[in-house]
PDB file of C-alpha atoms in Angstrom:
ATOM      1  CA  MET A  29     -15.139  50.226 -56.538  1.00 54.00           C
ATOM      2  CA  ASN A  30     -14.772  50.631 -52.948  1.00 58.00           C
ATOM      3  CA  LEU A  31     -15.535  47.876 -50.464  1.00 51.00           C
ATOM      4  CA  ASN A  32     -14.793  47.696 -46.717  1.00 65.00           C
ATOM      5  CA  LEU A  33     -14.873  44.675 -44.182  1.00 64.00           C
ATOM      6  CA  SER A  34     -15.886  45.691 -40.394  1.00 80.00           C
ATOM      7  CA  PRO A  35     -15.491  43.587 -37.413  1.00 89.00           C
ATOM      8  CA  TYR A  36     -19.185  43.793 -35.685  1.00 86.00           C
ATOM      9  CA  LEU A  37     -18.914  43.436 -32.026  1.00 90.00           C
ATOM     10  CA  HIS A  38     -21.579  42.003 -30.112  1.00 87.00           C
ATOM     11  CA  PHE A  39     -21.685  42.632 -25.844  1.00 89.00           C
ATOM     12  CA  ASP A  40     -23.846  41.837 -23.290  1.00 86.00           C
ATOM     13  CA  GLY A  41     -24.452  45.027 -21.408  1.00 90.00           C
ATOM     14  CA  THR A  42     -20.734  46.533 -21.950  1.00 93.00           C
ATOM     15  CA  ALA A  43     -20.944  48.102 -25.968  1.00 95.00           C
ATOM     16  CA  ARG A  44     -21.155  51.644 -24.877  1.00 97.00           C
ATOM     17  CA  GLU A  45     -18.300  50.757 -21.706  1.00 97.00           C
ATOM     18  CA  ALA A  46     -16.248  48.469 -24.549  1.00 96.00           C
ATOM     19  CA  MET A  47     -16.415  50.964 -27.879  1.00 97.00           C
ATOM     20  CA  THR A  48     -15.221  54.694 -25.307  1.00 98.00           C
ATOM     21  CA  PHE A  49     -12.221  52.336 -23.625  1.00 97.00           C
ATOM     22  CA  TYR A  50     -11.321  51.161 -27.775  1.00 97.00           C
ATOM     23  CA  ARG A  51     -12.127  54.702 -28.896  1.00 97.00           C
ATOM     24  CA  SER A  52      -9.370  56.314 -26.090  1.00 97.00           C
ATOM     25  CA  VAL A  53      -7.130  53.879 -27.571  1.00 96.00           C
ATOM     26  CA  LEU A  54      -7.512  53.802 -30.844  1.00 95.00           C
ATOM     27  CA  GLY A  55      -8.208  57.023 -31.034  1.00 97.00           C
ATOM     28  CA  GLY A  56     -10.807  58.603 -33.692  1.00 97.00           C
ATOM     29  CA  GLU A  57     -14.579  59.438 -33.843  1.00 98.00           C
ATOM     30  CA  LEU A  58     -17.368  56.952 -31.431  1.00 98.00           C
ATOM     31  CA  THR A  59     -21.400  57.535 -32.836  1.00 97.00           C
ATOM     32  CA  MET A  60     -23.101  54.999 -30.388  1.00 97.00           C
ATOM     33  CA  ASN A  61     -27.412  54.764 -30.445  1.00 95.00           C
ATOM     34  CA  THR A  62     -29.108  52.987 -28.397  1.00 94.00           C
ATOM     35  CA  PHE A  63     -32.313  50.937 -28.129  1.00 90.00           C
ATOM     36  CA  GLY A  64     -34.371  53.813 -26.334  1.00 91.00           C
ATOM     37  CA  GLU A  65     -34.091  56.702 -29.894  1.00 91.00           C
ATOM     38  CA  TYR A  66     -35.596  53.513 -32.309  1.00 83.00           C
ATOM     39  CA  GLY A  67     -38.858  53.809 -29.972  1.00 87.00           C
ATOM     40  CA  MET A  68     -37.727  50.624 -27.329  1.00 85.00           C
ATOM     41  CA  GLU A  69     -39.432  51.117 -23.691  1.00 90.00           C
ATOM     42  CA  GLY A  70     -38.924  49.896 -20.772  1.00 89.00           C
ATOM     43  CA  ASP A  71     -35.777  47.471 -20.236  1.00 86.00           C
ATOM     44  CA  GLY A  72     -32.975  47.181 -22.178  1.00 87.00           C
ATOM     45  CA  ALA A  73     -34.111  51.097 -23.342  1.00 90.00           C
ATOM     46  CA  ASP A  74     -30.612  52.488 -22.947  1.00 92.00           C
ATOM     47  CA  GLY A  75     -27.985  49.460 -24.188  1.00 94.00           C
ATOM     48  CA  VAL A  76     -26.419  49.676 -27.892  1.00 95.00           C
ATOM     49  CA  MET A  77     -27.691  49.447 -30.712  1.00 91.00           C
ATOM     50  CA  HIS A  78     -25.298  50.550 -33.090  1.00 92.00           C
ATOM     51  CA  ALA A  79     -22.026  51.859 -32.561  1.00 95.00           C
ATOM     52  CA  MET A  80     -18.813  52.727 -34.767  1.00 94.00           C
ATOM     53  CA  LEU A  81     -15.594  53.763 -34.686  1.00 97.00           C
ATOM     54  CA  ARG A  82     -13.753  55.447 -37.438  1.00 95.00           C
ATOM     55  CA  THR A  83      -9.870  56.595 -37.169  1.00 95.00           C
ATOM     56  CA  GLU A  84      -7.955  59.008 -38.375  1.00 93.00           C
ATOM     57  CA  GLU A  85      -6.041  56.169 -39.929  1.00 90.00           C
ATOM     58  CA  GLY A  86      -8.743  54.193 -41.363  1.00 91.00           C
ATOM     59  CA  LEU A  87      -9.785  51.846 -39.502  1.00 92.00           C
ATOM     60  CA  MET A  88     -13.726  51.092 -38.681  1.00 91.00           C
ATOM     61  CA  PHE A  89     -15.347  48.405 -36.404  1.00 90.00           C
ATOM     62  CA  MET A  90     -19.101  48.080 -35.447  1.00 91.00           C
ATOM     63  CA  ALA A  91     -20.641  47.456 -31.751  1.00 92.00           C
ATOM     64  CA  SER A  92     -24.179  46.738 -30.078  1.00 91.00           C
ATOM     65  CA  ASP A  93     -25.593  45.227 -27.859  1.00 91.00           C
ATOM     66  CA  LEU A  94     -27.418  42.366 -27.396  1.00 86.00           C
ATOM     67  CA  PRO A  95     -31.408  42.536 -27.419  1.00 78.00           C
ATOM     68  CA  PRO A  96     -33.177  42.094 -24.392  1.00 76.00           C
ATOM     69  CA  GLY A  97     -33.673  37.968 -23.513  1.00 78.00           C
ATOM     70  CA  THR A  98     -30.965  37.152 -25.947  1.00 78.00           C
ATOM     71  CA  THR A  99     -27.511  35.334 -23.700  1.00 79.00           C
ATOM     72  CA  LEU A 100     -23.715  35.850 -24.607  1.00 73.00           C
ATOM     73  CA  THR A 101     -21.152  33.856 -23.154  1.00 71.00           C
ATOM     74  CA  PRO A 102     -18.014  35.714 -22.984  1.00 65.00           C
ATOM     75  CA  GLY A 103     -14.676  34.701 -24.877  1.00 61.00           C
ATOM     76  CA  ASP A 104     -16.430  32.897 -27.251  1.00 59.00           C
ATOM     77  CA  ALA A 105     -16.351  35.669 -29.916  1.00 54.00           C
ATOM     78  CA  THR A 106     -16.143  34.345 -33.509  1.00 57.00           C
ATOM     79  CA  VAL A 107     -14.283  36.520 -34.934  1.00 70.00           C
ATOM     80  CA  THR A 108     -10.312  38.105 -33.992  1.00 77.00           C
ATOM     81  CA  ILE A 109      -9.875  41.631 -34.686  1.00 89.00           C
ATOM     82  CA  ALA A 110      -6.012  41.670 -35.967  1.00 84.00           C
ATOM     83  CA  LEU A 111      -3.590  45.655 -36.534  1.00 90.00           C
ATOM     84  CA  SER A 112      -1.069  45.584 -38.479  1.00 88.00           C
ATOM     85  CA  GLY A 113       1.123  47.587 -39.730  1.00 90.00           C
ATOM     86  CA  ASP A 114       4.836  49.384 -40.180  1.00 91.00           C
ATOM     87  CA  GLU A 115       4.004  51.810 -37.099  1.00 91.00           C
ATOM     88  CA  GLU A 116       5.326  50.654 -34.420  1.00 94.00           C
ATOM     89  CA  GLU A 117       5.278  53.152 -31.615  1.00 94.00           C
ATOM     90  CA  ARG A 118       1.459  53.516 -32.505  1.00 92.00           C
ATOM     91  CA  LEU A 119       0.990  49.911 -32.900  1.00 93.00           C
ATOM     92  CA  THR A 120       3.447  49.372 -28.958  1.00 96.00           C
ATOM     93  CA  ARG A 121       1.090  51.224 -27.776  1.00 95.00           C
ATOM     94  CA  TRP A 122      -2.561  49.950 -28.597  1.00 94.00           C
ATOM     95  CA  PHE A 123      -1.361  46.361 -27.676  1.00 97.00           C
ATOM     96  CA  HIS A 124      -0.642  47.761 -24.753  1.00 98.00           C
ATOM     97  CA  ALA A 125      -3.391  50.043 -23.577  1.00 97.00           C
ATOM     98  CA  LEU A 126      -5.701  46.971 -24.969  1.00 96.00           C
ATOM     99  CA  ALA A 127      -4.107  43.713 -22.782  1.00 98.00           C
ATOM    100  CA  GLU A 128      -4.533  46.653 -19.763  1.00 97.00           C
ATOM    101  CA  GLY A 129      -7.454  43.985 -16.871  1.00 97.00           C
ATOM    102  CA  GLY A 130      -7.364  41.792 -19.990  1.00 97.00           C
ATOM    103  CA  GLU A 131      -5.091  39.168 -21.539  1.00 96.00           C
ATOM    104  CA  VAL A 132      -2.093  38.805 -23.276  1.00 97.00           C
ATOM    105  CA  HIS A 133      -2.251  35.124 -25.173  1.00 93.00           C
ATOM    106  CA  VAL A 134       0.765  35.874 -26.911  1.00 93.00           C
ATOM    107  CA  PRO A 135       3.552  38.370 -25.958  1.00 97.00           C
ATOM    108  CA  LEU A 136       4.337  41.617 -28.130  1.00 97.00           C
ATOM    109  CA  GLU A 137       7.903  40.439 -29.276  1.00 96.00           C
ATOM    110  CA  LYS A 138       9.768  39.389 -32.384  1.00 95.00           C
ATOM    111  CA  GLN A 139       8.626  36.166 -33.726  1.00 92.00           C
ATOM    112  CA  MET A 140       9.980  33.322 -36.490  1.00 86.00           C
ATOM    113  CA  TRP A 141       8.897  35.127 -39.314  1.00 86.00           C
ATOM    114  CA  GLY A 142      10.380  37.819 -38.682  1.00 91.00           C
ATOM    115  CA  ASP A 143       7.070  40.181 -38.146  1.00 93.00           C
ATOM    116  CA  VAL A 144       6.880  41.780 -33.839  1.00 96.00           C
ATOM    117  CA  PHE A 145       3.470  39.996 -33.037  1.00 93.00           C
ATOM    118  CA  GLY A 146       1.173  39.659 -30.044  1.00 95.00           C
ATOM    119  CA  GLN A 147      -2.294  37.932 -29.067  1.00 92.00           C
ATOM    120  CA  LEU A 148      -4.397  39.046 -26.152  1.00 95.00           C
ATOM    121  CA  GLN A 149      -8.053  39.138 -25.172  1.00 93.00           C
ATOM    122  CA  ASP A 150      -9.077  42.093 -23.358  1.00 94.00           C
ATOM    123  CA  ARG A 151     -10.655  43.190 -21.243  1.00 94.00           C
ATOM    124  CA  TYR A 152     -13.890  43.028 -22.903  1.00 90.00           C
ATOM    125  CA  GLY A 153     -13.573  38.634 -24.101  1.00 87.00           C
ATOM    126  CA  VAL A 154     -12.593  40.219 -27.578  1.00 89.00           C
ATOM    127  CA  GLN A 155      -9.551  38.704 -29.407  1.00 86.00           C
ATOM    128  CA  TRP A 156      -6.765  41.130 -30.368  1.00 92.00           C
ATOM    129  CA  LEU A 157      -4.095  40.131 -32.962  1.00 90.00           C
ATOM    130  CA  VAL A 158      -1.469  42.818 -33.010  1.00 93.00           C
ATOM    131  CA  ASP A 159       1.807  42.169 -36.244  1.00 92.00           C
ATOM    132  CA  ILE A 160       4.317  44.380 -36.831  1.00 93.00           C
ATOM    133  CA  GLY A 161       5.885  44.105 -39.868  1.00 90.00           C
TER     134      GLY A 161
END
């Protein structure tokens, strides 16, 4: 049996921009569909109903814009995305790219438990943890 747990991010009109940015950082294949492709007309039809990013390393996450009439407060995410592994160069590059235009909460540096760790909020309000061990 194969099971996966994948984060699903919600944006208030910036899903296309955010997911395109994440693809530029992480690489991989990005697919997106709009509300209009599924029959919605008028305001919001060009919003992202569903986006999915799959990377060569096996990472996968999904996102959407909120449907018209719904609201979201950036930074109030109930999920944090954690990237971990032993590929120091790649994870360091990803950390710094994700931090551009965002805010680093914990600089990427060696921690008391021995791993290199950092935490940030990207320009879209999404929280990221990076652990290199």
